[in-house]
PDB file of C-alpha atoms in Angstrom:
ATOM      1  CA  MET A   1      -0.008   0.023   0.286  1.00 48.00           C
ATOM      2  CA  SER A   2       1.397   3.385  -0.769  1.00 51.00           C
ATOM      3  CA  PRO A   3       1.318   6.039   1.355  1.00 53.00           C
ATOM      4  CA  GLU A   4      -0.877   8.017  -0.606  1.00 52.00           C
ATOM      5  CA  SER A   5      -3.465   5.776  -0.465  1.00 52.00           C
ATOM      6  CA  ASP A   6      -3.537   6.372   3.568  1.00 50.00           C
ATOM      7  CA  LEU A   7      -3.919   9.917   2.913  1.00 56.00           C
ATOM      8  CA  PRO A   8      -7.866   9.568   3.176  1.00 65.00           C
ATOM      9  CA  ASP A   9      -8.249   7.577   5.994  1.00 81.00           C
ATOM     10  CA  ASP A  10      -5.677   9.704   7.713  1.00 81.00           C
ATOM     11  CA  HIS A  11      -7.639  12.627   6.967  1.00 80.00           C
ATOM     12  CA  HIS A  12     -11.227  11.070   7.943  1.00 83.00           C
ATOM     13  CA  LEU A  13      -9.412   9.533  11.278  1.00 85.00           C
ATOM     14  CA  PHE A  14      -8.075  13.158  12.158  1.00 83.00           C
ATOM     15  CA  ARG A  15     -11.119  15.124  11.936  1.00 84.00           C
ATOM     16  CA  GLU A  16     -12.903  12.350  13.962  1.00 85.00           C
ATOM     17  CA  LEU A  17     -10.486  12.488  16.753  1.00 85.00           C
ATOM     18  CA  MET A  18     -10.949  16.463  16.609  1.00 85.00           C
ATOM     19  CA  LYS A  19     -14.991  16.774  16.683  1.00 86.00           C
ATOM     20  CA  GLY A  20     -15.736  18.627  19.495  1.00 83.00           C
ATOM     21  CA  VAL A  21     -12.199  20.014  19.994  1.00 83.00           C
ATOM     22  CA  ARG A  22     -12.352  24.127  20.202  1.00 79.00           C
ATOM     23  CA  PRO A  23      -9.649  26.185  19.443  1.00 76.00           C
ATOM     24  CA  VAL A  24      -7.874  28.279  22.077  1.00 71.00           C
ATOM     25  CA  GLN A  25      -9.079  31.694  22.636  1.00 71.00           C
ATOM     26  CA  GLN A  26      -5.432  33.599  24.034  1.00 69.00           C
ATOM     27  CA  ASN A  27      -1.980  31.402  24.339  1.00 67.00           C
ATOM     28  CA  ARG A  28      -0.911  33.317  27.773  1.00 65.00           C
ATOM     29  CA  ALA A  29      -0.806  31.941  31.514  1.00 62.00           C
ATOM     30  CA  ASP A  30      -3.721  33.038  33.655  1.00 60.00           C
ATOM     31  CA  ILE A  31      -2.201  33.817  36.962  1.00 58.00           C
ATOM     32  CA  GLY A  32      -5.249  35.083  38.821  1.00 58.00           C
ATOM     33  CA  LYS A  33      -4.302  38.393  39.138  1.00 53.00           C
ATOM     34  CA  PRO A  34      -4.557  41.479  36.428  1.00 53.00           C
ATOM     35  CA  ARG A  35      -1.493  42.692  34.652  1.00 53.00           C
ATOM     36  CA  ARG A  36      -0.621  46.213  34.977  1.00 54.00           C
ATOM     37  CA  ASN A  37       2.341  46.648  32.910  1.00 53.00           C
ATOM     38  CA  LYS A  38       0.206  46.324  29.292  1.00 54.00           C
ATOM     39  CA  ASP A  39       1.929  49.187  27.978  1.00 56.00           C
ATOM     40  CA  ILE A  40       5.565  48.194  28.468  1.00 54.00           C
ATOM     41  CA  ASN A  41       4.625  44.755  27.436  1.00 55.00           C
ATOM     42  CA  LEU A  42       2.812  45.537  24.480  1.00 60.00           C
ATOM     43  CA  GLU A  43       5.651  47.680  23.267  1.00 61.00           C
ATOM     44  CA  ASN A  44       8.319  45.166  24.385  1.00 55.00           C
ATOM     45  CA  ARG A  45       6.335  42.605  21.955  1.00 58.00           C
ATOM     46  CA  ARG A  46       6.165  44.796  19.006  1.00 61.00           C
ATOM     47  CA  GLN A  47       9.924  45.344  18.923  1.00 58.00           C
ATOM     48  CA  ALA A  48      10.573  41.502  19.528  1.00 57.00           C
ATOM     49  CA  ALA A  49       8.373  40.515  16.812  1.00 58.00           C
ATOM     50  CA  ALA A  50       9.928  43.182  14.678  1.00 59.00           C
ATOM     51  CA  ASN A  51      13.499  42.459  15.625  1.00 53.00           C
ATOM     52  CA  GLU A  52      14.179  45.922  16.554  1.00 47.00           C
ATOM     53  CA  PRO A  53      16.867  46.729  18.960  1.00 44.00           C
ATOM     54  CA  VAL A  54      16.335  47.514  22.095  1.00 41.00           C
ATOM     55  CA  ASP A  55      18.245  50.879  23.400  1.00 40.00           C
ATOM     56  CA  ARG A  56      17.767  50.240  27.336  1.00 40.00           C
ATOM     57  CA  ILE A  57      20.041  47.160  27.955  1.00 38.00           C
ATOM     58  CA  GLY A  58      20.157  46.857  31.721  1.00 44.00           C
ATOM     59  CA  SER A  59      24.137  47.801  33.127  1.00 49.00           C
ATOM     60  CA  GLY A  60      26.203  45.084  34.276  1.00 56.00           C
ATOM     61  CA  LEU A  61      23.631  42.246  33.537  1.00 67.00           C
ATOM     62  CA  SER A  62      25.216  39.376  31.913  1.00 60.00           C
ATOM     63  CA  ASP A  63      24.514  39.381  28.681  1.00 60.00           C
ATOM     64  CA  GLY A  64      26.780  35.091  28.278  1.00 64.00           C
ATOM     65  CA  GLN A  65      26.470  31.937  29.205  1.00 73.00           C
ATOM     66  CA  VAL A  66      24.584  31.399  32.341  1.00 80.00           C
ATOM     67  CA  LEU A  67      24.176  28.740  34.421  1.00 83.00           C
ATOM     68  CA  PRO A  68      21.444  26.438  33.386  1.00 84.00           C
ATOM     69  CA  VAL A  69      17.956  25.879  35.571  1.00 84.00           C
ATOM     70  CA  ASN A  70      15.411  22.901  35.325  1.00 85.00           C
ATOM     71  CA  PRO A  71      12.141  23.690  34.189  1.00 84.00           C
ATOM     72  CA  ALA A  72      10.757  22.213  37.411  1.00 87.00           C
ATOM     73  CA  GLU A  73      13.570  23.986  39.815  1.00 91.00           C
ATOM     74  CA  GLU A  74      12.712  25.967  42.758  1.00 93.00           C
ATOM     75  CA  LEU A  75      14.693  29.560  42.393  1.00 95.00           C
ATOM     76  CA  MET A  76      16.034  31.173  45.815  1.00 96.00           C
ATOM     77  CA  PHE A  77      18.226  33.875  46.379  1.00 96.00           C
ATOM     78  CA  HIS A  78      18.625  35.919  49.443  1.00 96.00           C
ATOM     79  CA  LEU A  79      21.341  38.457  50.906  1.00 95.00           C
ATOM     80  CA  PRO A  80      22.480  36.913  54.093  1.00 93.00           C
ATOM     81  CA  ASP A  81      21.198  39.797  56.598  1.00 92.00           C
ATOM     82  CA  LEU A  82      17.885  39.722  55.604  1.00 94.00           C
ATOM     83  CA  PRO A  83      15.864  38.673  58.416  1.00 95.00           C
ATOM     84  CA  LEU A  84      14.817  35.046  58.541  1.00 95.00           C
ATOM     85  CA  LYS A  85      11.012  36.260  59.160  1.00 96.00           C
ATOM     86  CA  THR A  86      10.633  38.114  55.941  1.00 96.00           C
ATOM     87  CA  LEU A  87      12.186  35.295  53.747  1.00 96.00           C
ATOM     88  CA  GLN A  88       9.784  33.254  55.109  1.00 96.00           C
ATOM     89  CA  SER A  89       6.975  35.433  54.468  1.00 96.00           C
ATOM     90  CA  LEU A  90       7.990  35.333  50.843  1.00 97.00           C
ATOM     91  CA  LYS A  91       8.436  32.048  50.480  1.00 96.00           C
ATOM     92  CA  LYS A  92       5.138  31.331  51.390  1.00 95.00           C
ATOM     93  CA  GLY A  93       3.453  33.737  49.422  1.00 95.00           C
ATOM     94  CA  GLN A  94       2.432  36.020  52.537  1.00 96.00           C
ATOM     95  CA  LEU A  95       3.787  39.061  51.090  1.00 96.00           C
ATOM     96  CA  GLU A  96       1.071  40.892  48.231  1.00 95.00           C
ATOM     97  CA  TRP A  97       2.573  41.642  45.066  1.00 96.00           C
ATOM     98  CA  GLN A  98       1.920  45.159  44.073  1.00 96.00           C
ATOM     99  CA  GLU A  99       2.744  44.835  40.346  1.00 96.00           C
ATOM    100  CA  GLY A 100       3.751  41.905  37.550  1.00 96.00           C
ATOM    101  CA  LEU A 101       5.513  41.411  34.509  1.00 96.00           C
ATOM    102  CA  ASP A 102       5.131  38.176  32.105  1.00 95.00           C
ATOM    103  CA  LEU A 103       8.095  38.026  30.098  1.00 93.00           C
ATOM    104  CA  HIS A 104       6.502  34.932  27.747  1.00 90.00           C
ATOM    105  CA  GLY A 105       7.672  35.475  24.328  1.00 86.00           C
ATOM    106  CA  TYR A 106      10.543  37.908  24.837  1.00 89.00           C
ATOM    107  CA  THR A 107      14.076  37.755  23.605  1.00 87.00           C
ATOM    108  CA  ILE A 108      17.126  37.555  25.831  1.00 86.00           C
ATOM    109  CA  GLU A 109      18.100  40.985  24.862  1.00 88.00           C
ATOM    110  CA  THR A 110      14.139  42.598  25.421  1.00 91.00           C
ATOM    111  CA  ALA A 111      13.637  40.792  28.192  1.00 92.00           C
ATOM    112  CA  ARG A 112      16.778  41.981  30.056  1.00 92.00           C
ATOM    113  CA  ALA A 113      15.997  45.705  29.092  1.00 93.00           C
ATOM    114  CA  ALA A 114      12.432  44.970  30.080  1.00 95.00           C
ATOM    115  CA  LEU A 115      13.167  43.442  33.880  1.00 96.00           C
ATOM    116  CA  THR A 116      15.387  46.217  34.133  1.00 95.00           C
ATOM    117  CA  ASP A 117      13.017  48.843  34.123  1.00 96.00           C
ATOM    118  CA  PHE A 118      10.235  46.456  36.183  1.00 96.00           C
ATOM    119  CA  ILE A 119      12.701  46.806  38.965  1.00 96.00           C
ATOM    120  CA  ARG A 120      13.706  50.394  38.395  1.00 95.00           C
ATOM    121  CA  ASP A 121      10.010  51.374  38.687  1.00 95.00           C
ATOM    122  CA  GLY A 122       9.069  49.208  41.174  1.00 96.00           C
ATOM    123  CA  ARG A 123      11.831  51.091  43.141  1.00 94.00           C
ATOM    124  CA  LYS A 124      10.516  54.371  42.039  1.00 94.00           C
ATOM    125  CA  LYS A 125       7.117  53.618  42.828  1.00 95.00           C
ATOM    126  CA  SER A 126       8.447  51.956  46.586  1.00 94.00           C
ATOM    127  CA  PHE A 127       6.608  48.668  45.865  1.00 96.00           C
ATOM    128  CA  ARG A 128       8.274  46.117  47.908  1.00 96.00           C
ATOM    129  CA  CYS A 129       6.766  43.117  46.491  1.00 97.00           C
ATOM    130  CA  LEU A 130       6.519  42.226  42.498  1.00 97.00           C
ATOM    131  CA  LEU A 131       5.878  38.979  40.719  1.00 97.00           C
ATOM    132  CA  LEU A 132       7.795  38.474  37.198  1.00 97.00           C
ATOM    133  CA  VAL A 133       6.788  35.377  35.006  1.00 96.00           C
ATOM    134  CA  HIS A 134       9.438  33.936  33.297  1.00 93.00           C
ATOM    135  CA  GLY A 135       7.912  30.464  32.489  1.00 90.00           C
ATOM    136  CA  LYS A 136       9.458  27.377  32.356  1.00 80.00           C
ATOM    137  CA  SER A 137       9.072  25.692  28.984  1.00 65.00           C
ATOM    138  CA  TYR A 138      12.116  24.176  26.997  1.00 60.00           C
ATOM    139  CA  ASN A 139      13.633  25.673  24.015  1.00 58.00           C
ATOM    140  CA  ARG A 140      14.240  23.708  20.652  1.00 58.00           C
ATOM    141  CA  ASP A 141      15.722  20.591  21.023  1.00 58.00           C
ATOM    142  CA  GLY A 142      14.850  19.853  24.548  1.00 58.00           C
ATOM    143  CA  GLU A 143      17.455  22.781  25.755  1.00 60.00           C
ATOM    144  CA  VAL A 144      16.782  24.185  29.463  1.00 58.00           C
ATOM    145  CA  PRO A 145      14.659  27.495  29.756  1.00 61.00           C
ATOM    146  CA  SER A 146      16.608  30.227  28.501  1.00 81.00           C
ATOM    147  CA  ILE A 147      14.870  33.204  30.004  1.00 90.00           C
ATOM    148  CA  LYS A 148      14.511  31.461  33.010  1.00 92.00           C
ATOM    149  CA  SER A 149      17.728  30.716  33.779  1.00 90.00           C
ATOM    150  CA  HIS A 150      18.678  34.452  32.493  1.00 91.00           C
ATOM    151  CA  VAL A 151      16.448  35.779  35.092  1.00 94.00           C
ATOM    152  CA  ASN A 152      17.969  33.555  37.761  1.00 94.00           C
ATOM    153  CA  ALA A 153      21.508  35.434  36.934  1.00 93.00           C
ATOM    154  CA  TRP A 154      20.503  38.791  36.136  1.00 94.00           C
ATOM    155  CA  LEU A 155      18.326  39.328  39.646  1.00 96.00           C
ATOM    156  CA  ARG A 156      21.357  38.557  41.727  1.00 94.00           C
ATOM    157  CA  GLN A 157      23.315  41.179  40.013  1.00 93.00           C
ATOM    158  CA  MET A 158      20.682  43.817  41.012  1.00 94.00           C
ATOM    159  CA  PRO A 159      21.713  45.779  43.906  1.00 94.00           C
ATOM    160  CA  ASP A 160      17.661  47.096  44.702  1.00 95.00           C
ATOM    161  CA  VAL A 161      16.810  43.098  45.185  1.00 96.00           C
ATOM    162  CA  LEU A 162      17.156  42.001  48.212  1.00 97.00           C
ATOM    163  CA  ALA A 163      15.775  38.315  47.426  1.00 97.00           C
ATOM    164  CA  PHE A 164      13.575  36.364  45.223  1.00 98.00           C
ATOM    165  CA  CYS A 165      12.078  32.833  45.372  1.00 97.00           C
ATOM    166  CA  SER A 166       9.330  30.690  43.177  1.00 97.00           C
ATOM    167  CA  ALA A 167       6.079  31.680  43.178  1.00 96.00           C
ATOM    168  CA  LYS A 168       3.107  29.972  45.062  1.00 96.00           C
ATOM    169  CA  PRO A 169       0.892  27.624  42.130  1.00 95.00           C
ATOM    170  CA  ALA A 170      -1.485  30.535  41.977  1.00 94.00           C
ATOM    171  CA  ASP A 171       0.466  32.660  40.936  1.00 94.00           C
ATOM    172  CA  GLY A 172       2.794  30.850  38.366  1.00 93.00           C
ATOM    173  CA  GLY A 173       4.550  28.327  40.771  1.00 94.00           C
ATOM    174  CA  THR A 174       8.009  27.460  39.368  1.00 93.00           C
ATOM    175  CA  GLY A 175       7.480  29.712  36.145  1.00 93.00           C
ATOM    176  CA  ALA A 176       7.599  32.634  38.395  1.00 96.00           C
ATOM    177  CA  VAL A 177       8.915  34.274  40.801  1.00 97.00           C
ATOM    178  CA  TYR A 178       8.555  37.161  43.894  1.00 98.00           C
ATOM    179  CA  ILE A 179      10.814  39.695  44.471  1.00 98.00           C
ATOM    180  CA  LEU A 180      11.821  41.589  46.983  1.00 98.00           C
ATOM    181  CA  LEU A 181      12.901  44.889  46.460  1.00 97.00           C
ATOM    182  CA  ARG A 182      14.983  47.187  48.797  1.00 92.00           C
ATOM    183  CA  THR A 183      12.918  49.732  50.505  1.00 84.00           C
ATOM    184  CA  ARG A 184      15.484  51.971  51.586  1.00 76.00           C
ATOM    185  CA  ASN A 185      18.026  53.772  49.814  1.00 68.00           C
ATOM    186  CA  ARG A 186      21.206  51.978  49.731  1.00 57.00           C
ATOM    187  CA  GLN A 187      24.342  54.171  51.627  1.00 52.00           C
ATOM    188  CA  ASN A 188      27.145  55.007  49.378  1.00 42.00           C
ATOM    189  CA  GLN A 189      28.286  51.913  47.918  1.00 41.00           C
TER     190      GLN A 189
END
């Protein structure tokens, strides 16, 4: 039997299997809270889709190789002098986050710029806790998630970040992090 003679049967079988299937209306994760950075996200997505260069590169943030992070791996970082009670509250999701950013669909360059702006704007607004959705899906050929791995490295390099940890499942689980920001001005560093 030639492969061409199988086509009508395969086509019929496919149609039978697809009965009752409805198209997905959106391809974004619903983390249960409203997104507030729509203007920034739309502009960055437009630039990424058009392959335009982004002129706001995070100063001093790595752009090379970073240690890979597995999709299900929980992220955790804190400065040594952070009070244990504050860290535990962050890990339990007890600190209400004031603003969120979703990096799904971003390139490394646009993600770095968006994250830098997000942290800087959070500091200017005196926000204490932010939610960053970085995703956890694999790239081509089963590689580890590049945005998640880079976010793990970048947040550790930012002086305004006191701590970060993977979010509770309702806020994105291992595909998102809570970020605890410095609320007081740093002394001359």
